[in-house]
């Protein structure tokens, strides 16, 4: 964090100081909530969780070098005490981003936030020092902690914003008001909690409502290929920039194809020029993510060539998203077990087909969660697509939804050995261990709750034989 005195922090959060001999002492290190991350100069934020109470670590973190604790009660060591620690953390983040002078880029959407955020950061850091959300820490605690990790050098702050209901994004934009707001898509994630896609669009669109006007430098970056996102243009006074594959988009891709390795290649068009991109990431869903990143970077003054170079170099920063491992015996494992929705399932299967030209391919798939009434039709369609793409063998893992996957494949003509339904991850691993041959390519993908990464990990070199570990 930028250096702040305890007196200033107490004032900003409306807190009382306790056991602080000298309020002019400064916090010079990071603001952290995990006692193991405390370094000399840190401010430790004590949350009272269900299982662990951060206040119990107060003495230990001060011993480890923390300057003080942000707490909800006096703890016998230097502390700034407030009624509501989460609100105080938010107020501190807001104060710090106001002082920073960095450009804030915020993004939201149903699927692909982290992938896109990681791409934006990898492009923008070619231009200037960039701080961005680690992993998916996109809620009311992770967001301010990320913002507080910025320093005087930081020019760009890229923040992932997640929502589980109306008002969530608005709250996050109050903590860290963005200048650039990006909405990547409106899908079905958490549809049960929201009530429907219209409600999801309502909630995600709070991001563009919060932007400054065009005259004040606000820019809304919207996916032209997604009607519910396109419609958000009417909800903002900011400048609107569209990205997408549609010909009307300001930032678009032409000649999109997958290389033999399953990596997307395309010609990037921006309002100020065009350039060729060949990505290191796998799967065509990354084309949309790359265009979103390109639109942000273009708005921040990068040229098409600079953006294309950065996109072509960008790797995967977060785990289990089309993570490709080549085993010494020539088997390729593609671990995309982080999550799944119909669109990313199709993208992953197409990538598998491209990577597997001339090789035996396996699709180890499990359920896609939160599809409501569409669940049967969507699983059926994925099973059919696996057959149409000529995937060598579909291994459907789990309960009812897995049986729908397999039935779809069966009805599409895969009635021989080409598809199988197994009840759990252990059965999948046993089958694969006995049947994989050198040169095979294996895709592993399902919604988070299925835990298919255990299958992918059990197939990696060095994994112990025998039982699949619990998570
Ligand atoms: N543009 C996209 N459209 C649809 N699906 C995508 C897209 N990009 C990534 N995905 C899929 O969504 C999964 C989750 O990706 P990612 O972690 O980037 O999303 P997220 O929105 O950050 O998720 P979370 O809500 O868990 O934070 C990936 O495994 C991938 O299969
Ligand atoms: Mg995420």
Short mmCIF file of C-alpha atoms and ligand atoms in Angstrom, two decimals:
data_model
loop_
_atom_site.label_atom_id
_atom_site.label_comp_id
_atom_site.label_asym_id
_atom_site.label_seq_id
_atom_site.Cartn_x
_atom_site.Cartn_y
_atom_site.Cartn_z
CA UNK A 1 0.00 0.00 0.00
CA UNK A 2 1.04 3.62 -0.34
CA UNK A 3 2.36 4.74 3.03
CA UNK A 4 -0.33 6.04 5.39
CA UNK A 5 -0.12 6.96 9.06
CA UNK A 6 -2.29 5.19 11.60
CA UNK A 7 -3.87 8.57 12.39
CA UNK A 8 -4.90 9.01 8.76
CA UNK A 9 -6.19 5.45 8.55
CA UNK A 10 -8.25 5.92 11.73
CA UNK A 11 -9.74 9.12 10.35
CA UNK A 12 -10.58 7.61 6.96
CA UNK A 13 -12.34 4.59 8.47
CA UNK A 14 -13.93 6.52 11.35
CA UNK A 15 -12.16 4.31 13.89
CA UNK A 16 -10.69 4.71 17.36
CA UNK A 17 -7.06 4.04 18.07
CA UNK A 18 -6.11 1.72 20.91
CA UNK A 19 -2.69 0.88 22.32
CA UNK A 20 -1.01 3.14 19.75
CA UNK A 21 1.75 5.16 21.37
CA UNK A 22 2.55 7.12 18.19
CA UNK A 23 -0.29 7.65 15.68
CA UNK A 24 2.12 9.12 13.13
CA UNK A 25 3.68 5.70 12.60
CA UNK A 26 3.06 4.61 9.03
CA UNK A 27 1.78 1.44 7.43
CA UNK A 28 4.28 0.86 4.62
CA UNK A 29 3.62 -2.78 3.77
CA UNK A 30 0.62 -4.69 2.50
CA UNK A 31 -2.85 -4.79 3.97
CA UNK A 32 -3.57 -8.47 4.62
CA UNK A 33 -6.27 -10.62 6.16
CA UNK A 34 -4.23 -13.82 6.38
CA UNK A 35 -1.82 -13.77 9.32
CA UNK A 36 0.66 -15.86 7.30
CA UNK A 37 1.05 -13.01 4.81
CA UNK A 38 2.05 -10.43 7.40
CA UNK A 39 5.39 -8.72 6.77
CA UNK A 40 7.09 -5.83 8.54
CA UNK A 41 5.01 -2.71 7.94
CA UNK A 42 1.72 -4.52 7.28
CA UNK A 43 -1.76 -3.64 8.44
CA UNK A 44 -3.59 -6.80 9.52
CA UNK A 45 -7.35 -6.87 9.00
CA UNK A 46 -9.10 -9.00 11.63
CA UNK A 47 -12.28 -10.65 10.45
CA UNK A 48 -14.33 -12.72 12.84
CA UNK A 49 -15.12 -15.75 10.69
CA UNK A 50 -17.26 -18.77 11.44
CA UNK A 51 -14.33 -20.99 12.31
CA UNK A 52 -11.44 -18.64 12.89
CA UNK A 53 -11.42 -15.23 14.55
CA UNK A 54 -8.69 -12.99 13.15
CA UNK A 55 -8.57 -11.11 16.46
CA UNK A 56 -6.97 -14.19 18.04
CA UNK A 57 -3.89 -13.59 15.86
CA UNK A 58 -3.44 -9.95 16.88
CA UNK A 59 -0.46 -10.47 19.17
CA UNK A 60 1.24 -12.83 16.73
CA UNK A 61 0.95 -10.54 13.72
CA UNK A 62 2.35 -7.57 15.63
CA UNK A 63 5.19 -9.83 16.72
CA UNK A 64 5.72 -10.65 13.02
CA UNK A 65 6.01 -6.97 12.14
CA UNK A 66 2.47 -5.72 11.55
CA UNK A 67 2.17 -2.04 12.49
CA UNK A 68 -1.39 -2.42 13.72
CA UNK A 69 -4.62 -4.38 13.45
CA UNK A 70 -7.87 -3.14 11.92
CA UNK A 71 -10.29 -4.72 14.36
CA UNK A 72 -13.78 -4.65 15.79
CA UNK A 73 -12.59 -4.66 19.40
CA UNK A 74 -9.44 -3.72 21.33
CA UNK A 75 -6.93 -6.55 21.17
CA UNK A 76 -4.13 -5.49 23.53
CA UNK A 77 -1.78 -4.48 20.70
CA UNK A 78 -1.89 -1.40 18.41
CA UNK A 79 -5.32 -1.35 16.75
CA UNK A 80 -7.72 0.86 14.84
CA UNK A 81 -11.12 -0.23 16.14
CA UNK A 82 -14.30 0.13 14.06
CA UNK A 83 -17.86 -1.22 14.21
CA UNK A 84 -17.70 -2.94 10.85
CA UNK A 85 -14.32 -4.13 9.62
CA UNK A 86 -15.53 -4.86 6.09
CA UNK A 87 -16.95 -1.35 5.63
CA UNK A 88 -13.75 0.11 7.05
CA UNK A 89 -11.64 -1.89 4.61
CA UNK A 90 -13.80 -0.58 1.77
CA UNK A 91 -13.47 3.03 2.97
CA UNK A 92 -9.71 2.65 3.14
CA UNK A 93 -9.58 1.25 -0.41
CA UNK A 94 -11.66 4.12 -1.68
CA UNK A 95 -9.38 6.66 -0.01
CA UNK A 96 -6.26 5.01 -1.41
CA UNK A 97 -7.49 4.76 -5.00
CA UNK A 98 -8.44 8.45 -4.87
CA UNK A 99 -4.89 9.30 -3.86
CA UNK A 100 -3.26 6.94 -6.36
CA UNK A 101 -3.89 8.57 -9.69
CA UNK A 102 -3.96 5.18 -11.41
CA UNK A 103 -6.53 4.32 -14.05
CA UNK A 104 -9.07 1.82 -12.75
CA UNK A 105 -10.40 -0.84 -15.10
CA UNK A 106 -13.22 -3.00 -13.75
CA UNK A 107 -14.79 -5.99 -15.43
CA UNK A 108 -17.67 -8.28 -14.81
CA UNK A 109 -19.62 -10.97 -16.64
CA UNK A 110 -20.92 -14.47 -16.16
CA UNK A 111 -18.05 -16.56 -17.50
CA UNK A 112 -14.47 -15.68 -18.32
CA UNK A 113 -13.85 -12.80 -15.91
CA UNK A 114 -10.62 -14.21 -14.54
CA UNK A 115 -9.35 -15.32 -17.94
CA UNK A 116 -10.07 -11.88 -19.39
CA UNK A 117 -8.70 -10.01 -16.40
CA UNK A 118 -5.46 -11.98 -16.67
CA UNK A 119 -5.26 -11.10 -20.38
CA UNK A 120 -5.91 -7.40 -19.77
CA UNK A 121 -3.20 -7.29 -17.13
CA UNK A 122 -0.71 -9.09 -19.37
CA UNK A 123 -1.39 -6.58 -22.16
CA UNK A 124 -1.42 -3.41 -20.06
CA UNK A 125 1.76 -4.24 -18.24
CA UNK A 126 3.59 -3.87 -21.55
CA UNK A 127 2.75 -0.20 -21.26
CA UNK A 128 2.97 0.60 -17.54
CA UNK A 129 3.03 -0.97 -14.07
CA UNK A 130 -0.22 -2.84 -13.52
CA UNK A 131 -1.81 -4.34 -10.42
CA UNK A 132 -4.64 -6.81 -10.84
CA UNK A 133 -6.93 -9.11 -8.90
CA UNK A 134 -5.10 -12.31 -7.98
CA UNK A 135 -7.15 -15.36 -8.98
CA UNK A 136 -10.87 -14.71 -8.50
CA UNK A 137 -10.77 -12.48 -5.42
CA UNK A 138 -13.66 -10.45 -6.78
CA UNK A 139 -15.90 -9.79 -3.79
CA UNK A 140 -16.31 -7.09 -1.16
CA UNK A 141 -13.17 -8.24 0.65
CA UNK A 142 -10.89 -9.38 -2.20
CA UNK A 143 -11.57 -6.25 -4.25
CA UNK A 144 -10.44 -3.68 -1.63
CA UNK A 145 -7.48 -5.85 -0.66
CA UNK A 146 -6.37 -5.88 -4.31
CA UNK A 147 -6.83 -2.13 -4.65
CA UNK A 148 -4.80 -1.59 -1.48
CA UNK A 149 -1.92 -3.61 -2.91
CA UNK A 150 -1.26 -0.85 -5.47
CA UNK A 151 1.75 1.41 -4.95
CA UNK A 152 2.86 4.86 -6.16
CA UNK A 153 4.26 3.24 -9.32
CA UNK A 154 0.95 1.60 -10.25
CA UNK A 155 -0.57 3.13 -13.38
CA UNK A 156 -3.29 0.58 -14.09
CA UNK A 157 -5.46 -1.23 -11.59
CA UNK A 158 -7.48 -4.08 -13.13
CA UNK A 159 -10.27 -5.34 -10.92
CA UNK A 160 -12.54 -8.35 -11.35
CA UNK A 161 -16.01 -7.75 -9.92
CA UNK A 162 -18.33 -10.63 -9.10
CA UNK A 163 -22.03 -10.43 -8.29
CA UNK A 164 -24.50 -12.78 -6.70
CA UNK A 165 -27.37 -10.30 -6.64
CA UNK A 166 -28.67 -6.85 -7.46
CA UNK A 167 -26.65 -4.07 -5.84
CA UNK A 168 -23.43 -6.05 -5.43
CA UNK A 169 -21.60 -4.49 -8.36
CA UNK A 170 -22.85 -1.04 -7.42
CA UNK A 171 -21.36 -1.50 -3.96
CA UNK A 172 -18.01 -2.59 -5.43
CA UNK A 173 -17.94 0.40 -7.81
CA UNK A 174 -18.43 2.70 -4.83
CA UNK A 175 -15.31 1.28 -3.20
CA UNK A 176 -13.15 1.50 -6.31
CA UNK A 177 -14.81 3.77 -8.90
CA UNK A 178 -13.65 2.62 -12.34
CA UNK A 179 -12.91 4.84 -15.32
CA UNK A 180 -13.23 1.92 -17.70
CA UNK A 181 -15.95 -0.70 -17.23
CA UNK A 182 -16.07 -3.91 -19.24
CA UNK A 183 -18.95 -6.38 -19.39
CA UNK A 184 -17.97 -9.59 -21.14
CA UNK A 185 -21.20 -11.60 -21.23
CA UNK A 186 -24.46 -12.42 -19.50
CA UNK A 187 -24.87 -16.14 -19.10
CA UNK A 188 -26.56 -18.38 -16.65
CA UNK A 189 -24.03 -18.48 -13.79
CA UNK A 190 -25.85 -18.22 -10.43
CA UNK A 191 -29.14 -17.94 -12.32
CA UNK A 192 -30.96 -19.54 -9.40
CA UNK A 193 -29.87 -16.78 -7.02
CA UNK A 194 -30.73 -14.03 -9.49
CA UNK A 195 -34.02 -15.34 -10.84
CA UNK A 196 -33.27 -15.07 -14.57
CA UNK A 197 -30.98 -13.72 -17.27
CA UNK A 198 -32.69 -10.32 -17.31
CA UNK A 199 -31.92 -9.96 -13.62
CA UNK A 200 -28.33 -10.97 -14.23
CA UNK A 201 -28.08 -8.30 -16.92
CA UNK A 202 -29.63 -5.80 -14.54
CA UNK A 203 -26.98 -6.61 -11.92
CA UNK A 204 -23.96 -6.68 -14.27
CA UNK A 205 -25.03 -3.43 -15.93
CA UNK A 206 -24.59 -1.59 -12.64
CA UNK A 207 -20.95 -1.45 -13.68
CA UNK A 208 -21.58 0.81 -16.68
CA UNK A 209 -24.08 2.93 -14.75
CA UNK A 210 -21.30 3.77 -12.31
CA UNK A 211 -18.89 5.09 -14.95
CA UNK A 212 -18.02 8.77 -15.38
CA UNK A 213 -19.52 10.49 -18.42
CA UNK A 214 -17.69 10.48 -21.75
CA UNK A 215 -16.66 14.11 -21.10
CA UNK A 216 -15.05 12.99 -17.85
CA UNK A 217 -13.19 10.13 -19.51
CA UNK A 218 -15.52 7.22 -18.77
CA UNK A 219 -15.53 4.31 -21.22
CA UNK A 220 -17.89 1.34 -21.31
CA UNK A 221 -16.57 -1.67 -23.19
CA UNK A 222 -19.36 -3.97 -24.23
CA UNK A 223 -19.67 -7.31 -26.02
CA UNK A 224 -21.50 -6.65 -29.30
CA UNK A 225 -22.18 -10.37 -29.75
CA UNK A 226 -24.27 -10.62 -26.58
CA UNK A 227 -27.65 -8.85 -26.92
CA UNK A 228 -28.09 -8.34 -23.17
CA UNK A 229 -24.65 -6.74 -22.93
CA UNK A 230 -25.13 -4.65 -26.07
CA UNK A 231 -28.31 -3.21 -24.57
CA UNK A 232 -26.31 -1.86 -21.64
CA UNK A 233 -25.11 0.97 -23.91
CA UNK A 234 -28.36 2.74 -23.02
CA UNK A 235 -27.52 2.64 -19.33
CA UNK A 236 -24.35 4.71 -19.36
CA UNK A 237 -23.19 8.24 -20.08
CA UNK A 238 -19.70 6.96 -20.80
CA UNK A 239 -18.24 6.52 -24.25
CA UNK A 240 -19.28 3.11 -25.59
CA UNK A 241 -16.85 0.79 -27.36
CA UNK A 242 -18.06 -2.52 -28.75
CA UNK A 243 -15.95 -5.61 -29.21
CA UNK A 244 -16.91 -8.89 -30.81
CA UNK A 245 -16.98 -10.92 -33.95
CA UNK A 246 -19.85 -8.91 -35.42
CA UNK A 247 -18.81 -6.65 -38.29
CA UNK A 248 -20.12 -3.56 -36.49
CA UNK A 249 -17.85 -3.97 -33.48
CA UNK A 250 -15.14 -1.32 -33.00
CA UNK A 251 -12.64 -3.97 -31.97
CA UNK A 252 -13.15 -7.24 -33.81
CA UNK A 253 -11.53 -10.40 -35.09
CA UNK A 254 -11.39 -11.61 -38.66
CA UNK A 255 -10.31 -14.93 -40.06
CA UNK A 256 -10.68 -16.70 -36.72
CA UNK A 257 -9.30 -20.24 -36.73
CA UNK A 258 -7.75 -22.80 -34.43
CA UNK A 259 -4.18 -23.91 -35.03
CA UNK A 260 -3.27 -27.61 -34.95
CA UNK A 261 -2.51 -27.13 -31.28
CA UNK A 262 -6.01 -25.82 -30.55
CA UNK A 263 -4.83 -22.24 -30.10
CA UNK A 264 -6.88 -19.44 -31.63
CA UNK A 265 -5.40 -17.26 -34.34
CA UNK A 266 -7.08 -14.23 -35.90
CA UNK A 267 -6.57 -10.78 -37.37
CA UNK A 268 -7.25 -8.12 -34.76
CA UNK A 269 -8.97 -4.97 -36.02
CA UNK A 270 -9.01 -1.82 -33.92
CA UNK A 271 -10.17 1.69 -34.88
CA UNK A 272 -6.52 2.60 -35.45
CA UNK A 273 -5.12 -0.41 -37.26
CA UNK A 274 -4.96 -4.17 -37.56
CA UNK A 275 -2.48 -6.86 -36.58
CA UNK A 276 -2.23 -10.68 -36.41
CA UNK A 277 -2.61 -12.63 -33.18
CA UNK A 278 -1.78 -16.27 -32.45
CA UNK A 279 -2.63 -17.06 -28.87
CA UNK A 280 -0.82 -19.36 -26.46
CA UNK A 281 -4.10 -20.02 -24.66
CA UNK A 282 -6.30 -22.88 -25.84
CA UNK A 283 -9.90 -22.73 -27.03
CA UNK A 284 -11.83 -20.30 -29.18
CA UNK A 285 -13.71 -18.80 -26.22
CA UNK A 286 -10.49 -16.87 -25.65
CA UNK A 287 -11.06 -14.93 -28.87
CA UNK A 288 -13.84 -13.01 -27.17
CA UNK A 289 -11.72 -12.57 -24.04
CA UNK A 290 -8.80 -11.33 -26.15
CA UNK A 291 -10.99 -8.85 -28.01
CA UNK A 292 -12.26 -7.48 -24.70
CA UNK A 293 -8.68 -7.06 -23.52
CA UNK A 294 -7.73 -5.44 -26.83
CA UNK A 295 -10.59 -2.94 -26.53
CA UNK A 296 -9.42 -1.92 -23.06
CA UNK A 297 -5.82 -1.60 -24.18
CA UNK A 298 -6.75 0.38 -27.27
CA UNK A 299 -8.78 2.79 -25.17
CA UNK A 300 -5.70 3.23 -22.98
CA UNK A 301 -3.57 4.19 -25.95
CA UNK A 302 -1.90 0.97 -27.11
CA UNK A 303 -1.51 0.30 -30.82
CA UNK A 304 -2.86 -2.76 -32.62
CA UNK A 305 0.68 -4.10 -33.03
CA UNK A 306 1.52 -3.68 -29.35
CA UNK A 307 -1.74 -5.33 -28.33
CA UNK A 308 -1.31 -8.21 -30.78
CA UNK A 309 2.22 -8.90 -29.56
CA UNK A 310 1.10 -8.91 -25.93
CA UNK A 311 -1.92 -11.14 -26.63
CA UNK A 312 0.29 -13.58 -28.51
CA UNK A 313 2.64 -13.83 -25.54
CA UNK A 314 0.00 -14.05 -22.82
CA UNK A 315 -0.16 -17.28 -20.86
CA UNK A 316 -2.56 -18.77 -18.38
CA UNK A 317 -2.13 -17.20 -14.94
CA UNK A 318 -4.90 -19.07 -13.16
CA UNK A 319 -5.12 -22.82 -12.68
CA UNK A 320 -7.24 -25.54 -14.28
CA UNK A 321 -8.31 -23.45 -17.26
CA UNK A 322 -7.27 -25.34 -20.38
CA UNK A 323 -4.02 -26.22 -18.60
CA UNK A 324 -2.05 -28.39 -21.00
CA UNK A 325 0.53 -30.93 -19.79
CA UNK A 326 2.57 -33.16 -22.09
CA UNK A 327 3.45 -36.42 -20.38
CA UNK A 328 6.82 -38.01 -21.16
CA UNK A 329 4.97 -40.92 -22.82
CA UNK A 330 3.36 -38.55 -25.33
CA UNK A 331 -0.08 -38.35 -23.70
CA UNK A 332 -1.44 -34.80 -23.54
CA UNK A 333 -3.67 -33.85 -20.61
CA UNK A 334 -5.90 -30.78 -20.97
CA UNK A 335 -7.21 -29.80 -17.55
CA UNK A 336 -10.18 -27.44 -17.90
CA UNK A 337 -11.82 -28.65 -14.73
CA UNK A 338 -12.18 -25.20 -13.16
CA UNK A 339 -15.71 -24.77 -14.46
CA UNK A 340 -18.02 -25.41 -17.39
CA UNK A 341 -20.96 -23.92 -19.23
CA UNK A 342 -22.38 -24.93 -22.62
CA UNK A 343 -20.34 -22.36 -24.52
CA UNK A 344 -17.02 -23.24 -22.95
CA UNK A 345 -17.78 -26.96 -23.30
CA UNK A 346 -18.20 -26.48 -27.04
CA UNK A 347 -15.04 -24.38 -27.22
CA UNK A 348 -13.06 -26.96 -25.27
CA UNK A 349 -14.32 -29.83 -27.45
CA UNK A 350 -13.37 -27.94 -30.61
CA UNK A 351 -9.92 -27.28 -29.17
CA UNK A 352 -9.62 -30.99 -28.35
CA UNK A 353 -10.58 -31.90 -31.91
CA UNK A 354 -7.98 -29.48 -33.30
CA UNK A 355 -5.23 -30.73 -30.96
CA UNK A 356 -6.12 -34.33 -31.66
CA UNK A 357 -5.87 -34.35 -35.44
CA UNK A 358 -4.27 -37.69 -36.23
CA UNK A 359 -4.32 -38.74 -32.56
CA UNK A 360 -6.79 -40.57 -30.31
CA UNK A 361 -8.93 -38.12 -28.35
CA UNK A 362 -10.77 -38.51 -25.04
CA UNK A 363 -13.35 -36.15 -23.58
CA UNK A 364 -13.80 -36.76 -19.87
CA UNK A 365 -16.82 -34.61 -19.07
CA UNK A 366 -19.16 -34.03 -16.16
CA UNK A 367 -22.17 -31.96 -15.43
CA UNK A 368 -22.66 -28.30 -16.22
CA UNK A 369 -24.38 -26.82 -13.18
CA UNK A 370 -27.04 -24.14 -12.87
CA UNK A 371 -28.75 -24.68 -16.21
CA UNK A 372 -32.28 -24.95 -14.83
CA UNK A 373 -34.83 -26.09 -17.42
CA UNK A 374 -32.18 -26.18 -20.14
CA UNK A 375 -30.07 -28.81 -18.41
CA UNK A 376 -31.25 -31.87 -20.31
CA UNK A 377 -31.10 -30.24 -23.75
CA UNK A 378 -27.67 -28.69 -23.11
CA UNK A 379 -26.08 -31.92 -21.88
CA UNK A 380 -27.62 -33.81 -24.77
CA UNK A 381 -26.22 -31.25 -27.23
CA UNK A 382 -22.70 -31.50 -25.78
CA UNK A 383 -22.80 -35.29 -26.04
CA UNK A 384 -23.86 -35.00 -29.67
CA UNK A 385 -21.17 -32.43 -30.45
CA UNK A 386 -18.48 -34.77 -29.12
CA UNK A 387 -19.58 -37.33 -31.73
CA UNK A 388 -19.84 -34.77 -34.54
CA UNK A 389 -16.32 -33.58 -33.81
CA UNK A 390 -15.16 -37.17 -33.99
CA UNK A 391 -13.88 -37.29 -30.45
CA UNK A 392 -12.53 -40.81 -29.98
CA UNK A 393 -14.17 -41.55 -26.67
CA UNK A 394 -16.54 -39.69 -24.37
CA UNK A 395 -16.23 -40.60 -20.70
CA UNK A 396 -19.21 -39.07 -18.91
CA UNK A 397 -18.56 -38.88 -15.16
CA UNK A 398 -21.19 -38.59 -12.43
CA UNK A 399 -24.94 -38.83 -12.00
CA UNK A 400 -27.97 -37.84 -14.02
CA UNK A 401 -26.39 -35.08 -16.12
CA UNK A 402 -23.55 -37.40 -17.11
CA UNK A 403 -26.08 -39.95 -18.32
CA UNK A 404 -27.62 -37.20 -20.49
CA UNK A 405 -24.21 -36.46 -21.98
CA UNK A 406 -23.72 -40.09 -22.83
CA UNK A 407 -27.24 -40.50 -24.16
CA UNK A 408 -26.71 -37.53 -26.47
CA UNK A 409 -23.59 -39.20 -27.84
CA UNK A 410 -25.40 -42.49 -28.18
CA UNK A 411 -28.31 -40.93 -30.06
CA UNK A 412 -25.89 -39.18 -32.38
CA UNK A 413 -24.52 -42.54 -33.44
CA UNK A 414 -21.93 -43.45 -30.86
CA UNK A 415 -23.36 -46.83 -29.88
CA UNK A 416 -20.17 -48.80 -29.92
CA UNK A 417 -17.23 -48.33 -27.60
CA UNK A 418 -17.10 -44.61 -28.23
CA UNK A 419 -18.94 -43.43 -25.16
CA UNK A 420 -19.17 -44.65 -21.62
CA UNK A 421 -20.83 -43.46 -18.44
CA UNK A 422 -18.99 -43.95 -15.15
CA UNK A 423 -20.36 -43.07 -11.75
CA UNK A 424 -17.42 -41.26 -10.15
CA UNK A 425 -13.93 -39.83 -10.57
CA UNK A 426 -12.24 -42.97 -9.28
CA UNK A 427 -13.91 -45.09 -11.95
CA UNK A 428 -12.86 -42.55 -14.60
CA UNK A 429 -9.24 -42.64 -13.46
CA UNK A 430 -9.19 -46.44 -13.37
CA UNK A 431 -10.55 -46.60 -16.89
CA UNK A 432 -8.14 -44.00 -18.26
CA UNK A 433 -5.10 -45.49 -16.53
CA UNK A 434 -5.75 -48.83 -18.14
CA UNK A 435 -6.67 -47.57 -21.61
CA UNK A 436 -4.55 -44.50 -22.39
CA UNK A 437 -1.87 -45.03 -25.01
CA UNK A 438 1.09 -42.86 -26.03
CA UNK A 439 -0.03 -40.00 -28.22
CA UNK A 440 -3.57 -39.75 -26.82
CA UNK A 441 -5.09 -36.35 -25.95
CA UNK A 442 -7.41 -36.13 -22.93
CA UNK A 443 -9.72 -33.21 -22.13
CA UNK A 444 -11.11 -33.04 -18.58
CA UNK A 445 -13.96 -30.61 -17.98
CA UNK A 446 -17.06 -30.11 -15.82
CA UNK A 447 -18.55 -27.60 -13.43
CA UNK A 448 -16.53 -26.82 -10.32
CA UNK A 449 -18.62 -28.96 -7.99
CA UNK A 450 -17.76 -32.19 -9.85
CA UNK A 451 -14.10 -31.92 -8.85
CA UNK A 452 -12.80 -33.38 -12.10
CA UNK A 453 -9.40 -31.77 -11.53
CA UNK A 454 -8.76 -34.86 -9.40
CA UNK A 455 -8.97 -36.93 -12.55
CA UNK A 456 -6.60 -34.64 -14.41
CA UNK A 457 -4.15 -34.62 -11.54
CA UNK A 458 -4.24 -38.39 -11.13
CA UNK A 459 -3.17 -38.70 -14.78
CA UNK A 460 -0.19 -36.38 -14.48
CA UNK A 461 3.35 -37.70 -14.35
CA UNK A 462 4.33 -38.48 -10.77
CA UNK A 463 0.75 -38.89 -9.51
CA UNK A 464 0.45 -41.77 -7.05
CA UNK A 465 -1.17 -44.92 -8.37
CA UNK A 466 -4.29 -46.13 -6.65
CA UNK A 467 -6.97 -44.00 -5.13
CA UNK A 468 -7.87 -40.54 -6.29
CA UNK A 469 -7.26 -38.10 -3.47
CA UNK A 470 -10.12 -36.23 -1.91
CA UNK A 471 -9.93 -32.51 -2.51
N1 LIG B 1 -15.65 -15.92 -22.89
C1 LIG B 1 -16.07 -17.03 -22.28
N2 LIG B 1 -17.32 -17.50 -22.51
C2 LIG B 1 -17.77 -18.61 -21.92
N3 LIG B 1 -17.05 -19.36 -21.09
C3 LIG B 1 -15.80 -18.94 -20.81
C4 LIG B 1 -15.24 -17.78 -21.39
N4 LIG B 1 -13.96 -17.63 -20.94
C5 LIG B 1 -13.75 -18.65 -20.10
N5 LIG B 1 -14.84 -19.46 -20.02
C6 LIG B 1 -15.04 -20.69 -19.25
O1 LIG B 1 -15.44 -20.36 -17.95
C7 LIG B 1 -14.61 -21.03 -16.99
C8 LIG B 1 -14.27 -20.05 -15.90
O2 LIG B 1 -13.41 -19.07 -16.44
P1 LIG B 1 -12.96 -17.85 -15.56
O3 LIG B 1 -12.37 -18.34 -14.31
O4 LIG B 1 -12.16 -16.96 -16.42
O5 LIG B 1 -14.39 -17.20 -15.27
P2 LIG B 1 -14.90 -16.31 -14.07
O6 LIG B 1 -16.02 -15.51 -14.64
O7 LIG B 1 -13.78 -15.57 -13.47
O8 LIG B 1 -15.44 -17.36 -13.01
P3 LIG B 1 -15.75 -17.11 -11.42
O9 LIG B 1 -17.19 -16.62 -11.39
O10 LIG B 1 -15.57 -18.48 -10.84
O11 LIG B 1 -14.80 -16.10 -10.88
C9 LIG B 1 -13.38 -21.51 -17.74
O12 LIG B 1 -12.98 -22.76 -17.29
C10 LIG B 1 -13.82 -21.58 -19.15
O13 LIG B 1 -14.24 -22.87 -19.43
MG1 LIG B 2 -13.09 -15.47 -11.60
#
